[in-house]
């Protein structure tokens, strides 16, 4: 960098920047990872509060406290956006990815440290715009899918949708830059001896996720740009009056949106693989199969998008293609599930909190995955589309499975990141409360969906009262678990016992456990020799 | 962070930098400025945002250029990373254009949209492939050649030649843009505007974003032109120039696609199969 | 051994569940309902029976995974098994858990395709019903029965008749003949809506600029309810569907009366029509302005 910048930091090898500049100007992958985790926690509080309001409104039939239905629609929309773009993605990709990809591949930092920081700050700016959109002109009341014509200027004339669009543009730019950074780091900067087939599975997961981001997000950006010009400059991409087609938006959105769901779950797969292997004290079973199963999921994920559009009026041949293509994904996913089970089989398992979350992940992800298979069949989807059955499906894979991976990952790596270890007793309590909570919350939604309750409605026919009440009680329990998690986080950071370099023992074999806890500001400045790592095959 | 004498690895650990956070703030100002411009017809915040973004970008790139000098930070492996990163960026750009091409095909091919309609929409006439578009194709194709000549000149350490051919490439870019502005002006004069339905929407969006990329590529090459004159590039150290050249080729390929699909097929009616 | 027992229990559980809900009579959701609404068309019957197959397969998969996890918890905890094995490969196993899911999916795919092609379009439609979605009501048109049309609005809570279902009752109901193959043509005037009646197994987007086609052949007389199933703005939750299915003779009588009843509404003096249309449009625009008061509740 420029000479003046050098002057202040010539002090010594371990000199690290201090004060607010350390965070605002950071070029350190661990600090940036921490920033990402912090923004994820803040956004989780926001998104969680929104879901609390949704569940409160739905506790009983009739209007509880939301009189303005635009407000309800806005809540649902913002809840979806916040959870997807500002909680799950930042926590798993920005947070864990930044922290542990360089540590695991034995390199001192990310490929483009400054760009890494701009990814984070663009995300923060995007969050500001999104929050702003909720206060302006009634907010974005379109659902997170933003389907026109409802999202066009005739039906959402205010600035809110434009704020939403530009928020997603910024978040998208952040993701694309982050993806470039991850791929370059992983392909170019592995320590000597670490071939692709010796890479830890979390790194594989991040590599595949980054490719999905790189290919999917720009298509969303293009779609958002067209929506913006439709709204403001009179183009006709999505309006039939000018020869355009509202269905075209849905193609673009889901061409991004379906890969997006794997963008959220593949990093979770990576985290789970490490936890399972560590606590079973066994290397992962079928390593290569695991890596290529994720690649296959990522690839097939690009050619199944229209399973979200079975009711738009496609001809039957189109639908039958998408049925088959979608169901194919169950095969590589099954490979992963069974390989995890085989890893545990014959293991010597310690049921520490991260392991509880990992096992919860496997069980409940399968439960959410098989309802995905139900939905994949266009015939029955005609009964389930846009009902609470879909809401149940995607919360099982997202709010249950993926969030379990985040919780589990935090418990697993908190000692490494902060130098302090959480209390095992508290962790287990928090797991069981959350486990019970999410099931009471989301399982009854299957029944509501079967009985026909549509999603995105602020009030429902009285017959749906029972299970909605149960669901809201489950929501309460889940919130309790979330609050307890925040408390444990706080207690650990302020008063936790010092963490050992490797608190988990022989099962924890990846490179992050060879550096001190907390991981010092700079790690792997002398590149580790990994050529004695076992090759995969 | 490690000072240069104690460096034990080939990587470049960048100093803390104010640019990223400033860039994000400027981008947010620009975004809000755009919204205000669209809803309140007041361009000032947008202009402020643009100026800020350009300022930050310049400052940032200055640092990068400074780091590239002297052969300390940009080791061979770091250069490899920079190249890889730039290729990935181009991949993301390809997917961005993918969306606009999809828009074009979706609205012009009944087989994709399942709706019988006419193409172009309304009583508009398709824009032909001759004249300016053809000229511009030739210009852009030859500029791909000239930039390659310049690249080879750098590899041969023939600076004057590199300067000359880069300059020619920049000129060709400017000429292309000039023609495109002229074409747009003529079309608008014949009241063919972006708000006249789906055909002009796809036409202006695709060619417009392409034109914007030509502008960026031209500026990028112009920066390389100045840097060449300042003696920044050597046979073994010219990632910046390579990136600009690759970007230019990408812009060229997009144009060829545009020309074939939007101008040529679009005008010959080749695409307009009757709806089933 | 173990697996056999799970299969049995789960099958028992499912059949008990299905039996419990089979006694339902009138259509529409029931309190604490855990299953589909009663089927009234062949399509919905097929959806239900195909879903029963899916449900059994899926529950078995989940229970299989759960069972393996229970074995793992019991046999491979660090107390019971202090020394972990080092196996990381077993080609046969890996082949099996790739091939068996493929086989299962093929078992699913065949009936899935049959259902899909069956439900697609009416083979010999005897009449047509045209449905148009609006913010936030439906318009129905009977082109084969005198080409009359009418709007169908939600009944406000205050005006509910005794025993009426809140949020499901409408002022003007769709009346259709039983055992008749009916083609449904759908479109929209503004945003995307979705005409869905669970008992019929129908759910189809109404898209502006397009006409979508679906079909029903209702085999039971009675009252059937549905709701708009695509987010369409502020009152998306408040544009229900009510279909009264009657005998063919009753339908003929109703249609004859309806032709007269709705004729006046259909052809008002031209200027007045456009004036009211304009007034409605303005009111709607006001209503969808964010923050504005909702139209009806
Ligand atoms: C993390 C996120 C995530 C994940 C992983 C998935 C995974 C899957 N999803 Fe889901 N989905 C969403 C998030 C996700 N989904 C969201 C957010 C929506 C709603 C969006 C909206 O409308 O707002 C949605 C909606 C959605 C729909 C549209 C429903 C509708 O709107 O009508 C469909 C339809 O096909 C679908 C299918 C699937 C399938 C087949 C999988 C598969 O990948 C699942 C594969 C896994 C398994 C099958 C289990 C493990 C496998 C075995 C144990 C092997 C043996 C199994 C068999 C042989 C079956 N999903
Ligand atoms: C990851 C995504 C995610 C998550 C976690 C959640 C969590 C929850 N969601 Fe939902 N939800 C969506 C994604 C998610 N959701 C989407 C995409 C939609 C569709 C929107 C649309 O229709 O447009 C939706 C819609 C939706 C609906 C349907 C509304 C409607 O259709 O009318 C409901 C109703 O009950 C609901 C409820 C809840 C509840 C009670 C939780 C509770 O589980 C919340 C409790 C949890 C917390 C308070 C925090 C959880 C912790 C973390 C996330 C990790 C913390 C981070 C770190 C430690 C770094 N959500
Ligand atoms: Cu009409 Cu929802
Ligand atoms: Cu999907």
PDB file of N, CA and C in Angstrom, chain A residues 1 9 15 25 27 107-109 112 114 117-118 121 157-159 162 166 180 183-184 188-189 214-215 218 222 225-226 229 232 234-237 242-243 245 248 251 522 525, chain B residues 1 8-9 11 13-18 20-21 24 31 35 38-40 60 63-64 67 77 80-82 85 88-89 92 95-96 99-100 102-103 106 194-195 197-198 201 205:
ATOM      1  N   UNK A   1       0.836  -1.199   0.000  1.00  0.00           N
ATOM      2  CA  UNK A   1       0.000   0.000   0.000  1.00  0.00           C
ATOM      3  C   UNK A   1       0.870   1.248   0.000  1.00  0.00           C
ATOM      4  N   UNK A   9       2.301   1.003  10.864  1.00  0.00           N
ATOM      5  CA  UNK A   9       2.222  -0.403  11.204  1.00  0.00           C
ATOM      6  C   UNK A   9       3.563  -1.096  11.100  1.00  0.00           C
ATOM      7  N   UNK A  15       1.968  -6.842  15.299  1.00  0.00           N
ATOM      8  CA  UNK A  15       1.218  -5.624  15.537  1.00  0.00           C
ATOM      9  C   UNK A  15      -0.102  -5.671  14.783  1.00  0.00           C
ATOM     10  N   UNK A  25     -11.819  -0.674   8.847  1.00  0.00           N
ATOM     11  CA  UNK A  25     -10.894  -0.739   7.726  1.00  0.00           C
ATOM     12  C   UNK A  25     -10.322  -2.146   7.533  1.00  0.00           C
ATOM     13  N   UNK A  27      -8.766  -5.699   6.982  1.00  0.00           N
ATOM     14  CA  UNK A  27      -8.403  -6.558   5.858  1.00  0.00           C
ATOM     15  C   UNK A  27      -8.015  -7.928   6.391  1.00  0.00           C
ATOM     16  N   UNK A 107      -3.518 -21.051   4.863  1.00  0.00           N
ATOM     17  CA  UNK A 107      -3.031 -19.854   4.188  1.00  0.00           C
ATOM     18  C   UNK A 107      -3.308 -18.672   5.109  1.00  0.00           C
ATOM     19  N   UNK A 108      -2.490 -17.611   5.020  1.00  0.00           N
ATOM     20  CA  UNK A 108      -2.622 -16.547   6.016  1.00  0.00           C
ATOM     21  C   UNK A 108      -3.893 -15.697   5.890  1.00  0.00           C
ATOM     22  N   UNK A 109      -4.470 -15.572   4.727  1.00  0.00           N
ATOM     23  CA  UNK A 109      -5.679 -14.740   4.628  1.00  0.00           C
ATOM     24  C   UNK A 109      -6.406 -15.083   3.336  1.00  0.00           C
ATOM     25  N   UNK A 112      -8.223 -11.645  -1.629  1.00  0.00           N
ATOM     26  CA  UNK A 112      -8.374 -10.202  -1.821  1.00  0.00           C
ATOM     27  C   UNK A 112      -8.948  -9.586  -0.540  1.00  0.00           C
ATOM     28  N   UNK A 114      -9.005  -6.632   0.867  1.00  0.00           N
ATOM     29  CA  UNK A 114      -9.766  -5.383   0.819  1.00  0.00           C
ATOM     30  C   UNK A 114     -11.140  -5.627   0.221  1.00  0.00           C
ATOM     31  N   UNK A 117     -13.482  -6.969   2.641  1.00  0.00           N
ATOM     32  CA  UNK A 117     -14.111  -5.973   3.506  1.00  0.00           C
ATOM     33  C   UNK A 117     -15.244  -5.244   2.789  1.00  0.00           C
ATOM     34  N   UNK A 118     -15.065  -4.969   1.506  1.00  0.00           N
ATOM     35  CA  UNK A 118     -16.143  -4.258   0.821  1.00  0.00           C
ATOM     36  C   UNK A 118     -17.364  -5.173   0.705  1.00  0.00           C
ATOM     37  N   UNK A 121     -19.180  -4.582   3.948  1.00  0.00           N
ATOM     38  CA  UNK A 121     -19.842  -3.281   4.106  1.00  0.00           C
ATOM     39  C   UNK A 121     -20.976  -3.085   3.104  1.00  0.00           C
ATOM     40  N   UNK A 157     -46.776   1.754  -5.986  1.00  0.00           N
ATOM     41  CA  UNK A 157     -46.243   2.982  -6.585  1.00  0.00           C
ATOM     42  C   UNK A 157     -45.166   3.675  -5.750  1.00  0.00           C
ATOM     43  N   UNK A 158     -45.102   3.371  -4.464  1.00  0.00           N
ATOM     44  CA  UNK A 158     -44.153   4.112  -3.619  1.00  0.00           C
ATOM     45  C   UNK A 158     -42.717   3.715  -3.867  1.00  0.00           C
ATOM     46  N   UNK A 159     -41.828   4.255  -3.026  1.00  0.00           N
ATOM     47  CA  UNK A 159     -40.400   3.985  -3.189  1.00  0.00           C
ATOM     48  C   UNK A 159     -39.983   2.656  -2.585  1.00  0.00           C
ATOM     49  N   UNK A 162     -38.497  -0.042  -4.749  1.00  0.00           N
ATOM     50  CA  UNK A 162     -37.197   0.360  -5.289  1.00  0.00           C
ATOM     51  C   UNK A 162     -36.098   0.231  -4.235  1.00  0.00           C
ATOM     52  N   UNK A 166     -32.885  -2.205  -4.753  1.00  0.00           N
ATOM     53  CA  UNK A 166     -31.494  -1.759  -4.656  1.00  0.00           C
ATOM     54  C   UNK A 166     -30.793  -2.398  -3.471  1.00  0.00           C
ATOM     55  N   UNK A 180     -16.107 -14.576  -5.598  1.00  0.00           N
ATOM     56  CA  UNK A 180     -14.833 -14.498  -6.326  1.00  0.00           C
ATOM     57  C   UNK A 180     -13.672 -14.703  -5.361  1.00  0.00           C
ATOM     58  N   UNK A 183     -13.492 -18.460  -4.190  1.00  0.00           N
ATOM     59  CA  UNK A 183     -13.000 -19.398  -5.208  1.00  0.00           C
ATOM     60  C   UNK A 183     -11.509 -19.187  -5.428  1.00  0.00           C
ATOM     61  N   UNK A 184     -11.102 -17.913  -5.556  1.00  0.00           N
ATOM     62  CA  UNK A 184      -9.680 -17.654  -5.791  1.00  0.00           C
ATOM     63  C   UNK A 184      -8.848 -18.171  -4.631  1.00  0.00           C
ATOM     64  N   UNK A 188      -6.298 -21.150  -5.418  1.00  0.00           N
ATOM     65  CA  UNK A 188      -4.945 -20.631  -5.625  1.00  0.00           C
ATOM     66  C   UNK A 188      -4.058 -20.703  -4.381  1.00  0.00           C
ATOM     67  N   UNK A 189      -4.649 -20.768  -3.191  1.00  0.00           N
ATOM     68  CA  UNK A 189      -3.848 -20.484  -2.004  1.00  0.00           C
ATOM     69  C   UNK A 189      -3.736 -21.643  -1.022  1.00  0.00           C
ATOM     70  N   UNK A 214     -21.815 -17.293  -7.853  1.00  0.00           N
ATOM     71  CA  UNK A 214     -21.272 -16.599  -9.022  1.00  0.00           C
ATOM     72  C   UNK A 214     -22.188 -16.736 -10.234  1.00  0.00           C
ATOM     73  N   UNK A 215     -22.848 -17.880 -10.355  1.00  0.00           N
ATOM     74  CA  UNK A 215     -23.699 -18.103 -11.527  1.00  0.00           C
ATOM     75  C   UNK A 215     -25.134 -17.635 -11.298  1.00  0.00           C
ATOM     76  N   UNK A 218     -25.925 -13.060 -10.469  1.00  0.00           N
ATOM     77  CA  UNK A 218     -26.029 -12.096 -11.568  1.00  0.00           C
ATOM     78  C   UNK A 218     -27.358 -12.189 -12.317  1.00  0.00           C
ATOM     79  N   UNK A 222     -29.836  -9.146 -12.994  1.00  0.00           N
ATOM     80  CA  UNK A 222     -30.458  -8.782 -14.263  1.00  0.00           C
ATOM     81  C   UNK A 222     -31.966  -8.642 -14.109  1.00  0.00           C
ATOM     82  N   UNK A 225     -32.852  -5.537 -12.270  1.00  0.00           N
ATOM     83  CA  UNK A 225     -32.660  -4.361 -13.116  1.00  0.00           C
ATOM     84  C   UNK A 225     -33.860  -4.172 -14.040  1.00  0.00           C
ATOM     85  N   UNK A 226     -34.338  -5.274 -14.620  1.00  0.00           N
ATOM     86  CA  UNK A 226     -35.505  -5.160 -15.503  1.00  0.00           C
ATOM     87  C   UNK A 226     -36.732  -4.722 -14.730  1.00  0.00           C
ATOM     88  N   UNK A 229     -36.441  -1.004 -14.227  1.00  0.00           N
ATOM     89  CA  UNK A 229     -36.772  -0.183 -15.397  1.00  0.00           C
ATOM     90  C   UNK A 229     -38.249  -0.314 -15.752  1.00  0.00           C
ATOM     91  N   UNK A 232     -39.829   2.170 -13.428  1.00  0.00           N
ATOM     92  CA  UNK A 232     -39.480   3.585 -13.473  1.00  0.00           C
ATOM     93  C   UNK A 232     -39.203   4.155 -14.859  1.00  0.00           C
ATOM     94  N   UNK A 234     -40.533   2.691 -17.904  1.00  0.00           N
ATOM     95  CA  UNK A 234     -41.504   2.349 -18.926  1.00  0.00           C
ATOM     96  C   UNK A 234     -41.185   1.149 -19.786  1.00  0.00           C
ATOM     97  N   UNK A 235     -40.196   0.343 -19.417  1.00  0.00           N
ATOM     98  CA  UNK A 235     -39.984  -0.881 -20.182  1.00  0.00           C
ATOM     99  C   UNK A 235     -41.130  -1.847 -19.911  1.00  0.00           C
ATOM    100  N   UNK A 236     -41.196  -2.915 -20.701  1.00  0.00           N
ATOM    101  CA  UNK A 236     -42.370  -3.783 -20.650  1.00  0.00           C
ATOM    102  C   UNK A 236     -42.000  -5.246 -20.457  1.00  0.00           C
ATOM    103  N   UNK A 237     -40.858  -5.495 -19.785  1.00  0.00           N
ATOM    104  CA  UNK A 237     -40.415  -6.879 -19.669  1.00  0.00           C
ATOM    105  C   UNK A 237     -41.482  -7.775 -19.047  1.00  0.00           C
ATOM    106  N   UNK A 242     -47.487  -4.275 -22.814  1.00  0.00           N
ATOM    107  CA  UNK A 242     -46.454  -3.928 -23.784  1.00  0.00           C
ATOM    108  C   UNK A 242     -45.882  -5.137 -24.500  1.00  0.00           C
ATOM    109  N   UNK A 243     -46.532  -6.295 -24.354  1.00  0.00           N
ATOM    110  CA  UNK A 243     -46.014  -7.493 -25.005  1.00  0.00           C
ATOM    111  C   UNK A 243     -45.100  -8.318 -24.113  1.00  0.00           C
ATOM    112  N   UNK A 245     -44.232 -10.311 -20.237  1.00  0.00           N
ATOM    113  CA  UNK A 245     -44.832 -11.488 -19.636  1.00  0.00           C
ATOM    114  C   UNK A 245     -44.465 -11.580 -18.153  1.00  0.00           C
ATOM    115  N   UNK A 248     -42.260 -14.435 -17.031  1.00  0.00           N
ATOM    116  CA  UNK A 248     -40.826 -14.371 -17.283  1.00  0.00           C
ATOM    117  C   UNK A 248     -40.052 -13.988 -16.019  1.00  0.00           C
ATOM    118  N   UNK A 251     -39.496 -17.076 -14.037  1.00  0.00           N
ATOM    119  CA  UNK A 251     -38.373 -17.872 -14.549  1.00  0.00           C
ATOM    120  C   UNK A 251     -37.054 -17.338 -14.004  1.00  0.00           C
ATOM    121  N   UNK A 522      -2.865 -13.187  13.133  1.00  0.00           N
ATOM    122  CA  UNK A 522      -2.326 -13.792  11.917  1.00  0.00           C
ATOM    123  C   UNK A 522      -2.021 -15.255  12.171  1.00  0.00           C
ATOM    124  N   UNK A 525       1.377 -18.036   9.031  1.00  0.00           N
ATOM    125  CA  UNK A 525       2.326 -17.180   8.294  1.00  0.00           C
ATOM    126  C   UNK A 525       3.488 -17.997   7.796  1.00  0.00           C
TER     127      UNK A 525
ATOM    128  N   UNK B   1       0.769  -7.741   6.374  1.00  0.00           N
ATOM    129  CA  UNK B   1       1.172  -7.156   7.645  1.00  0.00           C
ATOM    130  C   UNK B   1       2.653  -7.422   7.917  1.00  0.00           C
ATOM    131  N   UNK B   8       7.317 -14.860   4.949  1.00  0.00           N
ATOM    132  CA  UNK B   8       7.596 -16.290   4.892  1.00  0.00           C
ATOM    133  C   UNK B   8       6.648 -17.009   3.946  1.00  0.00           C
ATOM    134  N   UNK B   9       5.889 -16.237   3.206  1.00  0.00           N
ATOM    135  CA  UNK B   9       4.925 -16.868   2.295  1.00  0.00           C
ATOM    136  C   UNK B   9       4.766 -15.951   1.098  1.00  0.00           C
ATOM    137  N   UNK B  11       2.117 -14.687  -0.221  1.00  0.00           N
ATOM    138  CA  UNK B  11       0.841 -13.987  -0.337  1.00  0.00           C
ATOM    139  C   UNK B  11       0.942 -12.522   0.029  1.00  0.00           C
ATOM    140  N   UNK B  13      -0.619  -9.736   2.108  1.00  0.00           N
ATOM    141  CA  UNK B  13      -1.557  -9.348   3.173  1.00  0.00           C
ATOM    142  C   UNK B  13      -1.718  -7.841   3.124  1.00  0.00           C
ATOM    143  N   UNK B  14      -2.901  -7.417   2.764  1.00  0.00           N
ATOM    144  CA  UNK B  14      -3.130  -6.005   2.490  1.00  0.00           C
ATOM    145  C   UNK B  14      -3.279  -5.231   3.798  1.00  0.00           C
ATOM    146  N   UNK B  15      -2.747  -4.013   3.804  1.00  0.00           N
ATOM    147  CA  UNK B  15      -2.916  -3.146   4.972  1.00  0.00           C
ATOM    148  C   UNK B  15      -4.381  -2.771   5.148  1.00  0.00           C
ATOM    149  N   UNK B  16      -4.778  -2.468   6.396  1.00  0.00           N
ATOM    150  CA  UNK B  16      -6.142  -1.949   6.583  1.00  0.00           C
ATOM    151  C   UNK B  16      -6.360  -0.758   5.666  1.00  0.00           C
ATOM    152  N   UNK B  17      -7.592  -0.621   5.189  1.00  0.00           N
ATOM    153  CA  UNK B  17      -7.825   0.385   4.164  1.00  0.00           C
ATOM    154  C   UNK B  17      -9.180   1.032   4.366  1.00  0.00           C
ATOM    155  N   UNK B  18      -9.258   2.334   4.190  1.00  0.00           N
ATOM    156  CA  UNK B  18     -10.553   3.013   4.333  1.00  0.00           C
ATOM    157  C   UNK B  18     -11.441   2.835   3.099  1.00  0.00           C
ATOM    158  N   UNK B  20     -12.801   0.290   1.324  1.00  0.00           N
ATOM    159  CA  UNK B  20     -14.008  -0.553   1.259  1.00  0.00           C
ATOM    160  C   UNK B  20     -15.223   0.072   1.920  1.00  0.00           C
ATOM    161  N   UNK B  21     -15.076   0.563   3.116  1.00  0.00           N
ATOM    162  CA  UNK B  21     -16.256   1.106   3.796  1.00  0.00           C
ATOM    163  C   UNK B  21     -16.737   2.360   3.078  1.00  0.00           C
ATOM    164  N   UNK B  24     -18.708   1.259   0.094  1.00  0.00           N
ATOM    165  CA  UNK B  24     -20.059   0.796   0.405  1.00  0.00           C
ATOM    166  C   UNK B  24     -20.975   1.972   0.692  1.00  0.00           C
ATOM    167  N   UNK B  31     -27.345   4.474  -4.631  1.00  0.00           N
ATOM    168  CA  UNK B  31     -28.603   3.734  -4.737  1.00  0.00           C
ATOM    169  C   UNK B  31     -29.777   4.606  -4.297  1.00  0.00           C
ATOM    170  N   UNK B  35     -33.009   6.256  -6.460  1.00  0.00           N
ATOM    171  CA  UNK B  35     -34.436   6.184  -6.107  1.00  0.00           C
ATOM    172  C   UNK B  35     -35.036   7.592  -6.065  1.00  0.00           C
ATOM    173  N   UNK B  38     -35.583   8.839  -9.459  1.00  0.00           N
ATOM    174  CA  UNK B  38     -36.706   8.247 -10.173  1.00  0.00           C
ATOM    175  C   UNK B  38     -38.047   8.739  -9.646  1.00  0.00           C
ATOM    176  N   UNK B  39     -38.093   9.019  -8.356  1.00  0.00           N
ATOM    177  CA  UNK B  39     -39.388   9.392  -7.784  1.00  0.00           C
ATOM    178  C   UNK B  39     -39.583  10.888  -7.639  1.00  0.00           C
ATOM    179  N   UNK B  40     -38.494  11.624  -7.430  1.00  0.00           N
ATOM    180  CA  UNK B  40     -38.638  13.055  -7.166  1.00  0.00           C
ATOM    181  C   UNK B  40     -38.026  13.907  -8.258  1.00  0.00           C
ATOM    182  N   UNK B  60      -8.869   3.737  -4.559  1.00  0.00           N
ATOM    183  CA  UNK B  60      -8.606   2.306  -4.348  1.00  0.00           C
ATOM    184  C   UNK B  60      -7.631   1.783  -5.411  1.00  0.00           C
ATOM    185  N   UNK B  63      -4.064   2.643  -4.991  1.00  0.00           N
ATOM    186  CA  UNK B  63      -3.349   1.766  -4.062  1.00  0.00           C
ATOM    187  C   UNK B  63      -2.939   0.477  -4.745  1.00  0.00           C
ATOM    188  N   UNK B  64      -3.876  -0.074  -5.513  1.00  0.00           N
ATOM    189  CA  UNK B  64      -3.555  -1.346  -6.182  1.00  0.00           C
ATOM    190  C   UNK B  64      -2.387  -1.148  -7.138  1.00  0.00           C
ATOM    191  N   UNK B  67       0.776  -0.938  -5.298  1.00  0.00           N
ATOM    192  CA  UNK B  67       1.210  -2.252  -4.802  1.00  0.00           C
ATOM    193  C   UNK B  67       1.800  -3.115  -5.909  1.00  0.00           C
ATOM    194  N   UNK B  77       2.438 -15.850  -7.703  1.00  0.00           N
ATOM    195  CA  UNK B  77       1.219 -16.514  -7.265  1.00  0.00           C
ATOM    196  C   UNK B  77       0.080 -15.515  -7.049  1.00  0.00           C
ATOM    197  N   UNK B  80      -1.337 -14.744 -10.246  1.00  0.00           N
ATOM    198  CA  UNK B  80      -2.208 -15.826 -10.691  1.00  0.00           C
ATOM    199  C   UNK B  80      -3.591 -15.652 -10.068  1.00  0.00           C
ATOM    200  N   UNK B  81      -3.602 -15.327  -8.790  1.00  0.00           N
ATOM    201  CA  UNK B  81      -4.877 -15.118  -8.109  1.00  0.00           C
ATOM    202  C   UNK B  81      -5.658 -13.975  -8.720  1.00  0.00           C
ATOM    203  N   UNK B  82      -4.946 -12.882  -9.026  1.00  0.00           N
ATOM    204  CA  UNK B  82      -5.634 -11.732  -9.615  1.00  0.00           C
ATOM    205  C   UNK B  82      -6.259 -12.094 -10.948  1.00  0.00           C
ATOM    206  N   UNK B  85      -9.251 -14.283 -10.304  1.00  0.00           N
ATOM    207  CA  UNK B  85     -10.348 -13.464  -9.791  1.00  0.00           C
ATOM    208  C   UNK B  85     -11.018 -12.687 -10.901  1.00  0.00           C
ATOM    209  N   UNK B  88     -13.205 -14.872 -13.017  1.00  0.00           N
ATOM    210  CA  UNK B  88     -14.455 -15.169 -12.316  1.00  0.00           C
ATOM    211  C   UNK B  88     -15.414 -13.982 -12.411  1.00  0.00           C
ATOM    212  N   UNK B  89     -14.851 -12.786 -12.307  1.00  0.00           N
ATOM    213  CA  UNK B  89     -15.699 -11.601 -12.445  1.00  0.00           C
ATOM    214  C   UNK B  89     -16.366 -11.596 -13.818  1.00  0.00           C
ATOM    215  N   UNK B  92     -19.263 -13.867 -13.943  1.00  0.00           N
ATOM    216  CA  UNK B  92     -20.477 -13.285 -13.349  1.00  0.00           C
ATOM    217  C   UNK B  92     -21.127 -12.308 -14.324  1.00  0.00           C
ATOM    218  N   UNK B  95     -23.184 -14.145 -16.818  1.00  0.00           N
ATOM    219  CA  UNK B  95     -24.492 -14.543 -16.300  1.00  0.00           C
ATOM    220  C   UNK B  95     -25.448 -13.352 -16.222  1.00  0.00           C
ATOM    221  N   UNK B  96     -24.878 -12.165 -16.013  1.00  0.00           N
ATOM    222  CA  UNK B  96     -25.709 -10.966 -16.003  1.00  0.00           C
ATOM    223  C   UNK B  96     -26.333 -10.771 -17.391  1.00  0.00           C
ATOM    224  N   UNK B  99     -29.273 -13.033 -18.432  1.00  0.00           N
ATOM    225  CA  UNK B  99     -30.634 -12.609 -18.081  1.00  0.00           C
ATOM    226  C   UNK B  99     -31.251 -11.787 -19.210  1.00  0.00           C
ATOM    227  N   UNK B 100     -30.470 -10.894 -19.810  1.00  0.00           N
ATOM    228  CA  UNK B 100     -31.039 -10.023 -20.848  1.00  0.00           C
ATOM    229  C   UNK B 100     -31.262 -10.780 -22.150  1.00  0.00           C
ATOM    230  N   UNK B 102     -31.989 -13.897 -22.204  1.00  0.00           N
ATOM    231  CA  UNK B 102     -33.183 -14.697 -21.908  1.00  0.00           C
ATOM    232  C   UNK B 102     -34.430 -13.837 -22.135  1.00  0.00           C
ATOM    233  N   UNK B 103     -34.373 -12.592 -21.706  1.00  0.00           N
ATOM    234  CA  UNK B 103     -35.507 -11.693 -21.914  1.00  0.00           C
ATOM    235  C   UNK B 103     -35.823 -11.591 -23.400  1.00  0.00           C
ATOM    236  N   UNK B 106     -37.168 -15.019 -24.572  1.00  0.00           N
ATOM    237  CA  UNK B 106     -38.474 -15.330 -24.001  1.00  0.00           C
ATOM    238  C   UNK B 106     -39.573 -14.550 -24.698  1.00  0.00           C
ATOM    239  N   UNK B 194     -37.555   3.354 -25.406  1.00  0.00           N
ATOM    240  CA  UNK B 194     -37.503   2.191 -24.526  1.00  0.00           C
ATOM    241  C   UNK B 194     -38.874   1.865 -23.945  1.00  0.00           C
ATOM    242  N   UNK B 195     -39.776   2.836 -23.940  1.00  0.00           N
ATOM    243  CA  UNK B 195     -41.076   2.564 -23.333  1.00  0.00           C
ATOM    244  C   UNK B 195     -42.132   2.192 -24.374  1.00  0.00           C
ATOM    245  N   UNK B 197     -42.747  -0.763 -25.577  1.00  0.00           N
ATOM    246  CA  UNK B 197     -43.114  -2.173 -25.581  1.00  0.00           C
ATOM    247  C   UNK B 197     -41.908  -3.075 -25.446  1.00  0.00           C
ATOM    248  N   UNK B 198     -42.165  -4.358 -25.584  1.00  0.00           N
ATOM    249  CA  UNK B 198     -41.154  -5.344 -25.211  1.00  0.00           C
ATOM    250  C   UNK B 198     -39.975  -5.354 -26.180  1.00  0.00           C
ATOM    251  N   UNK B 201     -37.749  -2.575 -25.375  1.00  0.00           N
ATOM    252  CA  UNK B 201     -37.218  -2.821 -24.028  1.00  0.00           C
ATOM    253  C   UNK B 201     -36.014  -3.738 -24.092  1.00  0.00           C
ATOM    254  N   UNK B 205     -32.186  -2.460 -23.564  1.00  0.00           N
ATOM    255  CA  UNK B 205     -31.552  -2.998 -22.362  1.00  0.00           C
ATOM    256  C   UNK B 205     -30.275  -3.748 -22.731  1.00  0.00           C
TER     257      UNK B 205
END
